[in-house]
């Protein structure tokens, strides 16, 4: 079976025939971060995303209790279509599971947020190397001193991902990613990490360190871990997210998220 | 006193020294539609706007019970800074008032939505005539057969505004308004009104009819009356909006809403 659409990928995952990370599945289809919260936190979280669109680009939100994301995958089932979920209670991860059908509550509100896979694929197509992919590591991510705009119970500073880019390709990388505002958009910083409160580039706060060559500049993009950190700080009694790398695959093509 | 900033305009209105329509106040500052709903309807309404961004462009949303729009006017007070409000009970307008301080409830959620004043000002600066302004009427608005994406209790078809544009300027009008996605963006239709379910161009469903000259084409933009119609259909027990033409004036400059 060729896994060449979001729908086919979701079916395989739903039947538990695919249980691993998703990046290689259904190339060209947009993958998304999942955040599920009880209703009482949903409006504040939606506001936090609306006020901080670069780290928290909202692709789709379901009504209270619904698990079909109607804008991005109208045959999807957010309870079963991700290979791995994480359940957090009072800010602490308590379980990793392959389905959340038995944990589902009628007051859950589900959010799908854009993910950097989309712009990485566009960068690579334009001949810009992505170091953490070359080195088969997770992208390095750092806590910064850039404050997010608070909303209700949610606040915190921005988390960024870093990709070393050859000096002569930095402009091109900025140009390409600025066309994808729904998946973090243009970099928020280029160059000196200390300017945004990062003191140790070799030891990221999340993910893995990567090699930075002499002729390369560290380029920083707003990162989808930002809302997760804001949620963990707020410590709601229950939150469900995707497990890192185990994303929801939509019916949207990456090109559709590009602004022309 | 020169009324040349949003803050000055809001102060005058708050002190009830200005009680009329707002279009001429604080030129260049973005004016916004206001919708206030009880909390139980707020998430569905936010979803309706997110799913229908052309007619319902969200500029700012306040947390439950808050009346300061932090993104667009951090010294604003949505209870007092509009010259005229309308109060609707169960889908029927019951009052017009100049302040809602005494009607305020701790569970109110306030939304500011983009308004076409912003793009009309950009069109006129580029030499494109705006007929309803020339004829000192309200813009003609029509119910269409274009379905909105429903969200929770909210649904309906899109309402559009119409501006007759000289044939040779239509491309320019499209180009200019497409740069303002936060205030309805590019037209949703150009030309034959029947294609979108409008059968009588002379008799609009809202606003006033305007002259269409021989060399002019009717051009249709998504309209901010769309969410109002969706709300009236849903008949919540209480809704407060701005009175037509009596808008909230933000600290945002129109240019800031332009995508370059």
Short mmCIF file of C-alpha atoms in Angstrom, two decimals:
data_model
loop_
_atom_site.label_atom_id
_atom_site.label_comp_id
_atom_site.label_asym_id
_atom_site.label_seq_id
_atom_site.Cartn_x
_atom_site.Cartn_y
_atom_site.Cartn_z
CA UNK A 1 0.00 0.00 0.00
CA UNK A 2 1.36 3.39 -0.99
CA UNK A 3 0.89 5.90 1.84
CA UNK A 4 0.50 8.96 -0.34
CA UNK A 5 -2.47 10.83 1.16
CA UNK A 6 -3.38 12.08 4.60
CA UNK A 7 -6.49 9.90 4.59
CA UNK A 8 -4.56 6.68 3.86
CA UNK A 9 -1.99 7.52 6.54
CA UNK A 10 -4.73 8.19 9.11
CA UNK A 11 -6.46 4.88 8.27
CA UNK A 12 -3.23 2.92 8.79
CA UNK A 13 -2.60 4.66 12.10
CA UNK A 14 -6.20 4.22 13.23
CA UNK A 15 -5.91 0.46 12.57
CA UNK A 16 -2.62 0.49 14.53
CA UNK A 17 -0.71 -0.74 11.45
CA UNK A 18 1.60 2.28 11.83
CA UNK A 19 2.76 3.08 15.36
CA UNK A 20 5.96 5.08 14.81
CA UNK A 21 6.82 8.73 14.08
CA UNK A 22 4.97 10.36 11.17
CA UNK A 23 7.45 12.62 9.30
CA UNK A 24 7.97 10.16 6.42
CA UNK A 25 4.23 9.47 5.90
CA UNK A 26 2.11 11.07 3.15
CA UNK A 27 4.77 13.46 1.81
CA UNK A 28 3.37 16.90 0.99
CA UNK A 29 0.42 16.63 3.41
CA UNK A 30 0.51 19.04 6.33
CA UNK A 31 1.18 17.50 9.74
CA UNK A 32 -0.08 19.20 12.86
CA UNK A 33 0.51 19.43 16.61
CA UNK A 34 -2.44 18.39 18.81
CA UNK A 35 -3.50 19.98 22.10
CA UNK A 36 -6.66 18.81 23.89
CA UNK A 37 -7.91 20.69 26.97
CA UNK A 38 -11.06 20.63 29.08
CA UNK A 39 -13.60 23.32 28.03
CA UNK A 40 -12.90 25.58 31.01
CA UNK A 41 -9.38 26.29 29.62
CA UNK A 42 -10.26 26.37 25.93
CA UNK A 43 -11.16 30.04 25.44
CA UNK A 44 -8.03 31.24 27.28
CA UNK A 45 -5.87 28.88 25.22
CA UNK A 46 -7.50 29.98 21.96
CA UNK A 47 -6.79 33.58 23.02
CA UNK A 48 -3.17 32.74 23.86
CA UNK A 49 -2.75 31.31 20.35
CA UNK A 50 -4.52 34.27 18.72
CA UNK A 51 -2.23 36.71 20.55
CA UNK A 52 0.92 34.72 19.78
CA UNK A 53 0.37 33.49 16.23
CA UNK A 54 4.03 32.92 15.34
CA UNK A 55 4.69 30.23 17.96
CA UNK A 56 1.01 29.08 18.08
CA UNK A 57 -0.47 29.06 14.55
CA UNK A 58 -4.01 27.66 14.80
CA UNK A 59 -4.92 25.40 11.87
CA UNK A 60 -8.17 23.97 13.22
CA UNK A 61 -10.23 23.84 16.41
CA UNK A 62 -13.13 21.48 17.19
CA UNK A 63 -16.30 22.41 19.04
CA UNK A 64 -16.64 21.17 22.64
CA UNK A 65 -16.73 17.38 22.64
CA UNK A 66 -16.10 17.01 18.87
CA UNK A 67 -13.13 15.05 17.52
CA UNK A 68 -13.41 15.69 13.76
CA UNK A 69 -11.32 18.64 12.53
CA UNK A 70 -13.70 19.92 9.86
CA UNK A 71 -11.36 22.44 8.21
CA UNK A 72 -8.36 20.16 7.77
CA UNK A 73 -9.55 16.51 7.74
CA UNK A 74 -13.29 15.96 7.68
CA UNK A 75 -12.91 12.15 7.92
CA UNK A 76 -10.42 12.41 10.77
CA UNK A 77 -10.83 11.15 14.33
CA UNK A 78 -8.50 12.93 16.73
CA UNK A 79 -9.01 10.17 19.33
CA UNK A 80 -7.43 7.47 17.17
CA UNK A 81 -5.56 8.99 14.20
CA UNK A 82 -2.27 9.80 15.94
CA UNK A 83 0.22 6.98 16.60
CA UNK A 84 1.11 8.16 20.09
CA UNK A 85 -0.46 10.56 22.62
CA UNK A 86 0.80 11.98 25.89
CA UNK A 87 -1.51 12.50 28.84
CA UNK A 88 -0.55 15.16 31.38
CA UNK A 89 -2.18 15.53 34.78
CA UNK A 90 -1.55 18.72 36.77
CA UNK A 91 1.40 19.54 34.49
CA UNK A 92 3.08 16.11 34.78
CA UNK A 93 3.13 13.48 32.02
CA UNK A 94 1.47 10.36 33.40
CA UNK A 95 0.93 8.15 30.33
CA UNK A 96 1.81 7.56 26.68
CA UNK A 97 -0.98 5.78 24.79
CA UNK A 98 -1.82 4.84 21.19
CA UNK A 99 -5.51 5.83 21.41
CA UNK A 100 -7.44 8.17 23.66
CA UNK A 101 -10.90 6.71 23.01
CA UNK A 102 -11.16 5.49 26.58
CA UNK A 103 -9.94 8.83 28.00
CA UNK A 104 -12.27 10.98 25.91
CA UNK A 105 -14.50 13.47 27.78
CA UNK A 106 -17.53 15.33 26.43
CA UNK A 107 -15.99 18.65 27.53
CA UNK A 108 -12.73 18.25 25.57
CA UNK A 109 -11.76 20.98 23.10
CA UNK A 110 -9.14 19.99 20.51
CA UNK A 111 -6.68 22.33 18.79
CA UNK A 112 -4.47 21.55 15.79
CA UNK A 113 -1.46 23.85 15.48
CA UNK A 114 0.93 24.25 12.54
CA UNK A 115 4.24 22.39 12.67
CA UNK A 116 7.65 23.24 11.22
CA UNK A 117 7.76 20.06 9.10
CA UNK A 118 5.88 22.07 6.47
CA UNK A 119 8.47 24.80 6.06
CA UNK A 120 11.41 22.39 6.42
CA UNK A 121 10.14 20.50 3.43
CA UNK A 122 9.91 23.78 1.47
CA UNK A 123 13.47 24.76 2.55
CA UNK A 124 14.91 21.42 1.47
CA UNK A 125 13.16 21.61 -1.92
CA UNK A 126 14.98 24.93 -2.43
CA UNK A 127 18.36 23.36 -1.69
CA UNK A 128 18.70 24.64 1.88
CA UNK A 129 20.18 21.90 4.09
CA UNK A 130 18.44 21.05 7.39
CA UNK A 131 21.18 19.98 9.76
CA UNK A 132 19.14 18.01 12.32
CA UNK A 133 17.63 15.95 9.51
CA UNK A 134 21.10 15.31 8.02
CA UNK A 135 22.36 14.29 11.45
CA UNK A 136 19.19 12.28 12.21
CA UNK A 137 18.49 14.18 15.41
CA UNK A 138 15.58 16.13 16.82
CA UNK A 139 15.68 19.87 16.07
CA UNK A 140 17.42 21.88 18.86
CA UNK A 141 14.97 24.09 20.79
CA UNK A 142 15.72 26.84 23.32
CA UNK A 143 13.84 28.87 25.89
CA UNK A 144 14.29 32.61 25.15
CA UNK A 145 13.74 35.86 27.05
CA UNK A 146 11.07 36.97 24.54
CA UNK A 147 7.80 37.30 26.48
CA UNK A 148 4.63 35.85 24.97
CA UNK A 149 1.50 37.96 25.27
CA UNK A 150 -0.35 36.42 28.23
CA UNK A 151 -3.98 35.29 27.95
CA UNK A 152 -5.99 34.26 31.00
CA UNK A 153 -4.10 31.54 32.85
CA UNK A 154 -1.53 31.09 30.06
CA UNK A 155 1.81 32.93 29.91
CA UNK A 156 5.52 32.34 29.42
CA UNK A 157 8.43 33.12 27.13
CA UNK A 158 8.82 32.00 23.54
CA UNK A 159 10.56 28.74 22.72
CA UNK A 160 12.47 28.77 19.43
CA UNK A 161 13.92 26.11 17.17
CA UNK A 162 17.37 26.66 15.60
CA UNK A 163 18.67 25.66 12.20
CA UNK A 164 22.23 26.53 11.13
CA UNK A 165 22.01 28.05 7.64
CA UNK A 166 24.96 28.77 5.30
CA UNK A 167 25.54 32.53 5.38
CA UNK A 168 24.77 33.01 1.67
CA UNK A 169 21.44 31.15 2.00
CA UNK A 170 20.03 33.04 5.01
CA UNK A 171 18.09 35.55 2.90
CA UNK A 172 16.56 32.71 0.88
CA UNK A 173 15.57 30.83 4.05
CA UNK A 174 13.89 33.98 5.39
CA UNK A 175 12.09 34.55 2.10
CA UNK A 176 10.78 30.98 1.88
CA UNK A 177 9.61 30.64 5.47
CA UNK A 178 7.96 34.08 5.48
CA UNK A 179 5.52 32.64 2.91
CA UNK A 180 4.25 30.17 5.53
CA UNK A 181 2.68 32.28 8.32
CA UNK A 182 0.46 29.34 9.34
CA UNK A 183 3.53 27.29 10.28
CA UNK A 184 5.63 29.80 12.27
CA UNK A 185 6.54 32.06 9.30
CA UNK A 186 9.76 34.08 9.04
CA UNK A 187 12.53 33.64 11.65
CA UNK A 188 12.18 35.68 14.81
CA UNK A 189 15.96 36.12 15.10
CA UNK A 190 19.10 35.64 13.01
CA UNK A 191 22.60 35.50 14.47
CA UNK A 192 23.73 36.18 18.03
CA UNK A 193 21.84 33.79 20.38
CA UNK A 194 22.54 35.97 23.44
CA UNK A 195 20.35 38.72 21.99
CA UNK A 196 17.31 36.56 22.77
CA UNK A 197 18.58 35.12 26.05
CA UNK A 198 20.21 31.91 24.78
CA UNK A 199 23.59 31.41 26.47
CA UNK A 200 24.54 27.87 25.50
CA UNK A 201 23.82 26.94 21.90
CA UNK A 202 25.39 23.49 22.27
CA UNK A 203 22.99 22.44 24.99
CA UNK A 204 19.41 23.08 23.90
CA UNK A 205 16.56 23.06 26.41
CA UNK A 206 14.60 20.61 24.24
CA UNK A 207 15.70 18.30 21.38
CA UNK A 208 19.33 17.67 20.43
CA UNK A 209 22.37 19.81 19.73
CA UNK A 210 23.55 19.92 16.10
CA UNK A 211 26.80 20.83 14.34
CA UNK A 212 27.19 24.48 13.34
CA UNK A 213 29.88 24.93 10.68
CA UNK A 214 32.13 27.97 10.34
CA UNK A 215 30.32 29.55 7.42
CA UNK A 216 26.88 29.06 9.01
CA UNK A 217 24.60 31.38 10.96
CA UNK A 218 22.17 30.14 13.64
CA UNK A 219 18.64 31.07 12.55
CA UNK A 220 15.80 30.93 15.09
CA UNK A 221 12.11 30.29 14.39
CA UNK A 222 9.17 30.48 16.79
CA UNK A 223 8.44 26.93 17.94
CA UNK A 224 5.29 24.91 18.67
CA UNK A 225 6.75 23.85 22.03
CA UNK A 226 5.89 27.40 23.23
CA UNK A 227 2.18 26.63 23.86
CA UNK A 228 3.12 23.31 25.51
CA UNK A 229 5.39 25.15 27.97
CA UNK A 230 2.64 27.71 28.65
CA UNK A 231 0.20 24.88 29.33
CA UNK A 232 2.59 23.03 31.65
CA UNK A 233 3.15 26.25 33.61
CA UNK A 234 -0.62 26.64 34.04
CA UNK A 235 -0.90 23.01 35.26
CA UNK A 236 -4.49 22.24 34.21
CA UNK A 237 -5.70 18.99 35.76
CA UNK A 238 -5.75 17.25 32.37
CA UNK A 239 -4.16 17.87 28.96
CA UNK A 240 -3.60 15.51 26.05
CA UNK A 241 -1.06 16.21 23.29
CA UNK A 242 0.61 14.30 20.45
CA UNK A 243 3.86 12.58 21.43
CA UNK A 244 6.85 14.38 19.84
CA UNK A 245 7.16 13.42 16.17
CA UNK A 246 3.86 11.51 16.24
CA UNK A 247 1.66 14.10 14.55
CA UNK A 248 -1.85 14.35 13.09
CA UNK A 249 -1.74 14.17 9.29
CA UNK A 250 -4.31 16.43 7.61
CA UNK A 251 -5.86 16.50 4.13
CA UNK A 252 -4.26 19.91 3.49
CA UNK A 253 -1.30 20.06 1.12
CA UNK A 254 1.73 22.04 2.31
CA UNK A 255 1.39 24.34 -0.75
CA UNK A 256 -2.10 25.35 0.41
CA UNK A 257 -0.55 26.92 3.51
CA UNK A 258 1.75 29.06 1.37
CA UNK A 259 0.79 32.68 0.86
CA UNK A 260 1.52 33.70 -2.69
CA UNK B 1 -8.71 69.82 20.16
CA UNK B 2 -7.42 67.88 17.15
CA UNK B 3 -8.81 64.35 17.11
CA UNK B 4 -5.84 62.73 15.46
CA UNK B 5 -5.23 59.56 17.46
CA UNK B 6 -7.35 56.63 18.54
CA UNK B 7 -6.68 57.44 22.19
CA UNK B 8 -7.92 61.05 21.87
CA UNK B 9 -11.02 59.92 20.00
CA UNK B 10 -11.80 57.31 22.65
CA UNK B 11 -11.38 59.86 25.45
CA UNK B 12 -13.85 62.27 23.79
CA UNK B 13 -16.36 59.48 23.28
CA UNK B 14 -15.90 58.18 26.83
CA UNK B 15 -16.66 61.68 28.15
CA UNK B 16 -19.73 61.77 25.87
CA UNK B 17 -18.34 64.82 24.05
CA UNK B 18 -18.70 62.89 20.79
CA UNK B 19 -21.93 60.94 20.33
CA UNK B 20 -22.22 60.56 16.55
CA UNK B 21 -20.83 58.17 13.92
CA UNK B 22 -17.07 57.60 13.96
CA UNK B 23 -15.83 57.41 10.33
CA UNK B 24 -14.39 60.93 10.30
CA UNK B 25 -12.56 60.56 13.66
CA UNK B 26 -8.81 59.88 13.99
CA UNK B 27 -8.08 59.36 10.29
CA UNK B 28 -5.70 56.46 9.64
CA UNK B 29 -6.55 54.63 12.88
CA UNK B 30 -8.30 51.30 12.43
CA UNK B 31 -11.95 51.20 13.47
CA UNK B 32 -13.52 47.92 14.54
CA UNK B 33 -16.87 46.16 14.88
CA UNK B 34 -17.77 45.06 18.42
CA UNK B 35 -19.60 41.87 19.43
CA UNK B 36 -20.12 41.00 23.11
CA UNK B 37 -21.58 37.63 24.07
CA UNK B 38 -22.03 35.68 27.31
CA UNK B 39 -19.21 33.17 27.91
CA UNK B 40 -21.31 30.13 27.02
CA UNK B 41 -21.44 31.29 23.37
CA UNK B 42 -17.91 32.68 23.13
CA UNK B 43 -15.95 29.59 22.05
CA UNK B 44 -18.48 28.74 19.32
CA UNK B 45 -18.42 32.33 18.07
CA UNK B 46 -14.60 32.43 18.08
CA UNK B 47 -14.69 29.18 16.08
CA UNK B 48 -17.22 30.63 13.63
CA UNK B 49 -14.88 33.57 13.04
CA UNK B 50 -11.80 31.35 12.73
CA UNK B 51 -13.56 29.19 10.13
CA UNK B 52 -14.90 32.19 8.19
CA UNK B 53 -12.04 34.69 8.32
CA UNK B 54 -13.07 36.72 5.27
CA UNK B 55 -16.41 37.94 6.65
CA UNK B 56 -15.30 37.66 10.31
CA UNK B 57 -11.68 38.87 10.67
CA UNK B 58 -10.80 38.79 14.39
CA UNK B 59 -8.64 41.75 15.47
CA UNK B 60 -8.82 41.27 19.23
CA UNK B 61 -10.67 39.23 21.85
CA UNK B 62 -10.83 39.89 25.60
CA UNK B 63 -10.75 37.28 28.32
CA UNK B 64 -14.01 36.51 30.12
CA UNK B 65 -15.18 39.61 31.97
CA UNK B 66 -12.38 41.86 30.65
CA UNK B 67 -13.12 45.06 28.70
CA UNK B 68 -9.62 46.20 27.67
CA UNK B 69 -8.57 45.00 24.22
CA UNK B 70 -4.87 44.42 24.93
CA UNK B 71 -3.70 43.86 21.35
CA UNK B 72 -5.34 46.89 19.76
CA UNK B 73 -5.95 49.55 22.48
CA UNK B 74 -4.47 48.85 25.89
CA UNK B 75 -6.01 51.98 27.42
CA UNK B 76 -9.43 51.23 25.92
CA UNK B 77 -12.67 50.47 27.78
CA UNK B 78 -15.13 48.61 25.59
CA UNK B 79 -17.98 49.53 27.96
CA UNK B 80 -17.69 53.28 27.35
CA UNK B 81 -15.50 53.98 24.30
CA UNK B 82 -18.13 53.55 21.59
CA UNK B 83 -20.65 56.35 20.98
CA UNK B 84 -23.60 54.00 20.56
CA UNK B 85 -24.31 50.36 21.40
CA UNK B 86 -27.17 48.06 20.51
CA UNK B 87 -28.51 45.52 22.99
CA UNK B 88 -30.22 42.43 21.57
CA UNK B 89 -32.28 40.02 23.67
CA UNK B 90 -33.24 36.67 22.14
CA UNK B 91 -32.32 37.97 18.68
CA UNK B 92 -34.37 41.18 18.94
CA UNK B 93 -32.90 44.68 19.42
CA UNK B 94 -34.34 46.08 22.63
CA UNK B 95 -32.19 49.18 23.34
CA UNK B 96 -29.68 51.65 21.93
CA UNK B 97 -27.43 53.12 24.63
CA UNK B 98 -24.33 55.32 24.88
CA UNK B 99 -22.60 53.25 27.58
CA UNK B 100 -22.93 49.64 28.69
CA UNK B 101 -21.35 50.05 32.13
CA UNK B 102 -24.65 49.29 33.84
CA UNK B 103 -25.33 46.28 31.59
CA UNK B 104 -21.88 44.73 32.03
CA UNK B 105 -21.71 41.10 33.23
CA UNK B 106 -18.68 39.25 34.58
CA UNK B 107 -19.22 36.50 32.01
CA UNK B 108 -19.11 38.77 28.94
CA UNK B 109 -16.58 37.98 26.20
CA UNK B 110 -15.83 40.84 23.77
CA UNK B 111 -14.71 40.49 20.16
CA UNK B 112 -13.35 43.23 17.89
CA UNK B 113 -13.68 42.42 14.18
CA UNK B 114 -12.09 44.21 11.22
CA UNK B 115 -14.21 46.72 9.32
CA UNK B 116 -14.20 47.78 5.67
CA UNK B 117 -13.45 51.45 6.53
CA UNK B 118 -9.77 50.42 6.49
CA UNK B 119 -9.70 49.18 2.92
CA UNK B 120 -12.01 51.90 1.64
CA UNK B 121 -9.53 54.48 2.82
CA UNK B 122 -6.74 52.60 0.96
CA UNK B 123 -8.88 52.41 -2.20
CA UNK B 124 -9.64 56.14 -2.16
CA UNK B 125 -5.96 56.99 -1.63
CA UNK B 126 -5.28 55.07 -4.85
CA UNK B 127 -7.85 57.07 -6.78
CA UNK B 128 -10.61 54.45 -6.78
CA UNK B 129 -13.99 56.13 -6.17
CA UNK B 130 -16.28 54.76 -3.46
CA UNK B 131 -19.82 55.41 -4.67
CA UNK B 132 -21.74 55.19 -1.36
CA UNK B 133 -19.36 57.75 0.16
CA UNK B 134 -19.79 60.04 -2.87
CA UNK B 135 -23.56 59.67 -2.59
CA UNK B 136 -23.48 59.98 1.24
CA UNK B 137 -25.29 56.69 1.78
CA UNK B 138 -24.60 53.49 3.69
CA UNK B 139 -22.83 50.79 1.66
CA UNK B 140 -25.29 48.38 -0.03
CA UNK B 141 -25.18 44.89 1.48
CA UNK B 142 -26.75 41.66 0.24
CA UNK B 143 -27.46 38.19 1.55
CA UNK B 144 -25.86 35.59 -0.76
CA UNK B 145 -26.20 31.85 -1.32
CA UNK B 146 -22.58 31.26 -0.24
CA UNK B 147 -22.69 29.08 2.88
CA UNK B 148 -20.53 29.96 5.87
CA UNK B 149 -18.76 27.10 7.61
CA UNK B 150 -20.97 26.41 10.64
CA UNK B 151 -19.52 26.33 14.18
CA UNK B 152 -21.56 25.13 17.13
CA UNK B 153 -24.79 27.11 17.29
CA UNK B 154 -23.68 29.59 14.60
CA UNK B 155 -24.41 29.19 10.88
CA UNK B 156 -25.79 31.08 7.89
CA UNK B 157 -24.85 32.41 4.47
CA UNK B 158 -22.34 35.14 3.73
CA UNK B 159 -23.44 38.77 3.57
CA UNK B 160 -21.47 40.88 1.08
CA UNK B 161 -21.02 44.59 0.53
CA UNK B 162 -21.00 45.94 -3.05
CA UNK B 163 -19.00 48.78 -4.57
CA UNK B 164 -19.35 49.68 -8.27
CA UNK B 165 -15.82 49.98 -9.69
CA UNK B 166 -14.89 51.41 -13.13
CA UNK B 167 -14.02 48.43 -15.35
CA UNK B 168 -10.40 49.56 -15.89
CA UNK B 169 -9.81 49.88 -12.11
CA UNK B 170 -11.18 46.47 -11.03
CA UNK B 171 -7.76 44.78 -11.10
CA UNK B 172 -6.30 47.57 -9.00
CA UNK B 173 -9.15 47.35 -6.47
CA UNK B 174 -8.56 43.58 -6.16
CA UNK B 175 -4.82 44.08 -5.75
CA UNK B 176 -5.21 46.72 -3.03
CA UNK B 177 -7.85 44.96 -0.94
CA UNK B 178 -6.03 41.60 -1.15
CA UNK B 179 -3.29 43.23 0.93
CA UNK B 180 -5.75 43.65 3.83
CA UNK B 181 -6.74 40.11 4.86
CA UNK B 182 -7.58 41.36 8.39
CA UNK B 183 -10.35 43.59 7.00
CA UNK B 184 -12.13 41.23 4.56
CA UNK B 185 -9.31 41.04 1.96
CA UNK B 186 -9.84 40.51 -1.77
CA UNK B 187 -13.38 40.52 -3.23
CA UNK B 188 -15.25 37.24 -3.06
CA UNK B 189 -16.99 37.93 -6.38
CA UNK B 190 -16.71 40.27 -9.38
CA UNK B 191 -19.51 40.80 -11.88
CA UNK B 192 -22.80 38.93 -12.25
CA UNK B 193 -24.72 39.20 -8.92
CA UNK B 194 -26.91 36.18 -9.75
CA UNK B 195 -23.87 33.92 -9.55
CA UNK B 196 -23.90 34.38 -5.77
CA UNK B 197 -27.68 34.43 -5.33
CA UNK B 198 -28.33 38.19 -5.54
CA UNK B 199 -31.37 38.86 -7.73
CA UNK B 200 -32.09 42.54 -7.13
CA UNK B 201 -29.04 44.77 -7.02
CA UNK B 202 -31.12 47.92 -6.65
CA UNK B 203 -32.72 46.76 -3.43
CA UNK B 204 -30.05 45.66 -0.98
CA UNK B 205 -30.94 43.58 2.09
CA UNK B 206 -29.03 46.03 4.34
CA UNK B 207 -27.82 49.61 3.74
CA UNK B 208 -28.78 51.72 0.71
CA UNK B 209 -28.83 51.22 -3.05
CA UNK B 210 -26.23 53.20 -5.04
CA UNK B 211 -25.85 54.29 -8.67
CA UNK B 212 -24.01 51.87 -10.95
CA UNK B 213 -22.78 53.57 -14.12
CA UNK B 214 -22.53 51.93 -17.53
CA UNK B 215 -18.77 51.43 -17.47
CA UNK B 216 -18.77 50.03 -13.93
CA UNK B 217 -18.71 46.49 -12.58
CA UNK B 218 -20.31 45.49 -9.26
CA UNK B 219 -17.58 44.13 -6.98
CA UNK B 220 -18.53 42.16 -3.85
CA UNK B 221 -16.57 41.89 -0.62
CA UNK B 222 -17.26 39.67 2.42
CA UNK B 223 -19.05 41.84 4.99
CA UNK B 224 -18.95 42.16 8.76
CA UNK B 225 -22.74 41.92 8.91
CA UNK B 226 -22.26 38.15 8.30
CA UNK B 227 -21.44 37.35 11.95
CA UNK B 228 -24.29 39.61 13.14
CA UNK B 229 -26.76 37.65 10.99
CA UNK B 230 -25.34 34.35 12.29
CA UNK B 231 -25.76 35.61 15.87
CA UNK B 232 -29.33 36.79 15.29
CA UNK B 233 -30.21 33.38 13.82
CA UNK B 234 -28.83 31.69 16.93
CA UNK B 235 -30.89 34.02 19.18
CA UNK B 236 -28.69 34.05 22.32
CA UNK B 237 -30.50 35.61 25.27
CA UNK B 238 -28.18 38.61 25.26
CA UNK B 239 -25.78 40.19 22.75
CA UNK B 240 -24.32 43.68 22.63
CA UNK B 241 -22.85 45.20 19.44
CA UNK B 242 -21.77 48.63 18.18
CA UNK B 243 -24.56 50.61 16.50
CA UNK B 244 -23.92 50.81 12.73
CA UNK B 245 -21.25 53.43 11.97
CA UNK B 246 -20.49 53.92 15.68
CA UNK B 247 -17.30 51.89 15.89
CA UNK B 248 -14.49 51.25 18.36
CA UNK B 249 -11.36 53.22 17.38
CA UNK B 250 -8.12 51.33 18.06
CA UNK B 251 -4.49 52.42 18.43
CA UNK B 252 -3.58 50.39 15.31
CA UNK B 253 -2.79 52.31 12.14
CA UNK B 254 -4.48 51.08 8.96
CA UNK B 255 -1.06 50.49 7.37
CA UNK B 256 -0.19 48.04 10.13
CA UNK B 257 -2.98 45.78 8.89
CA UNK B 258 -1.50 45.72 5.40
CA UNK B 259 0.49 42.67 4.37
CA UNK B 260 3.52 43.75 2.40
#
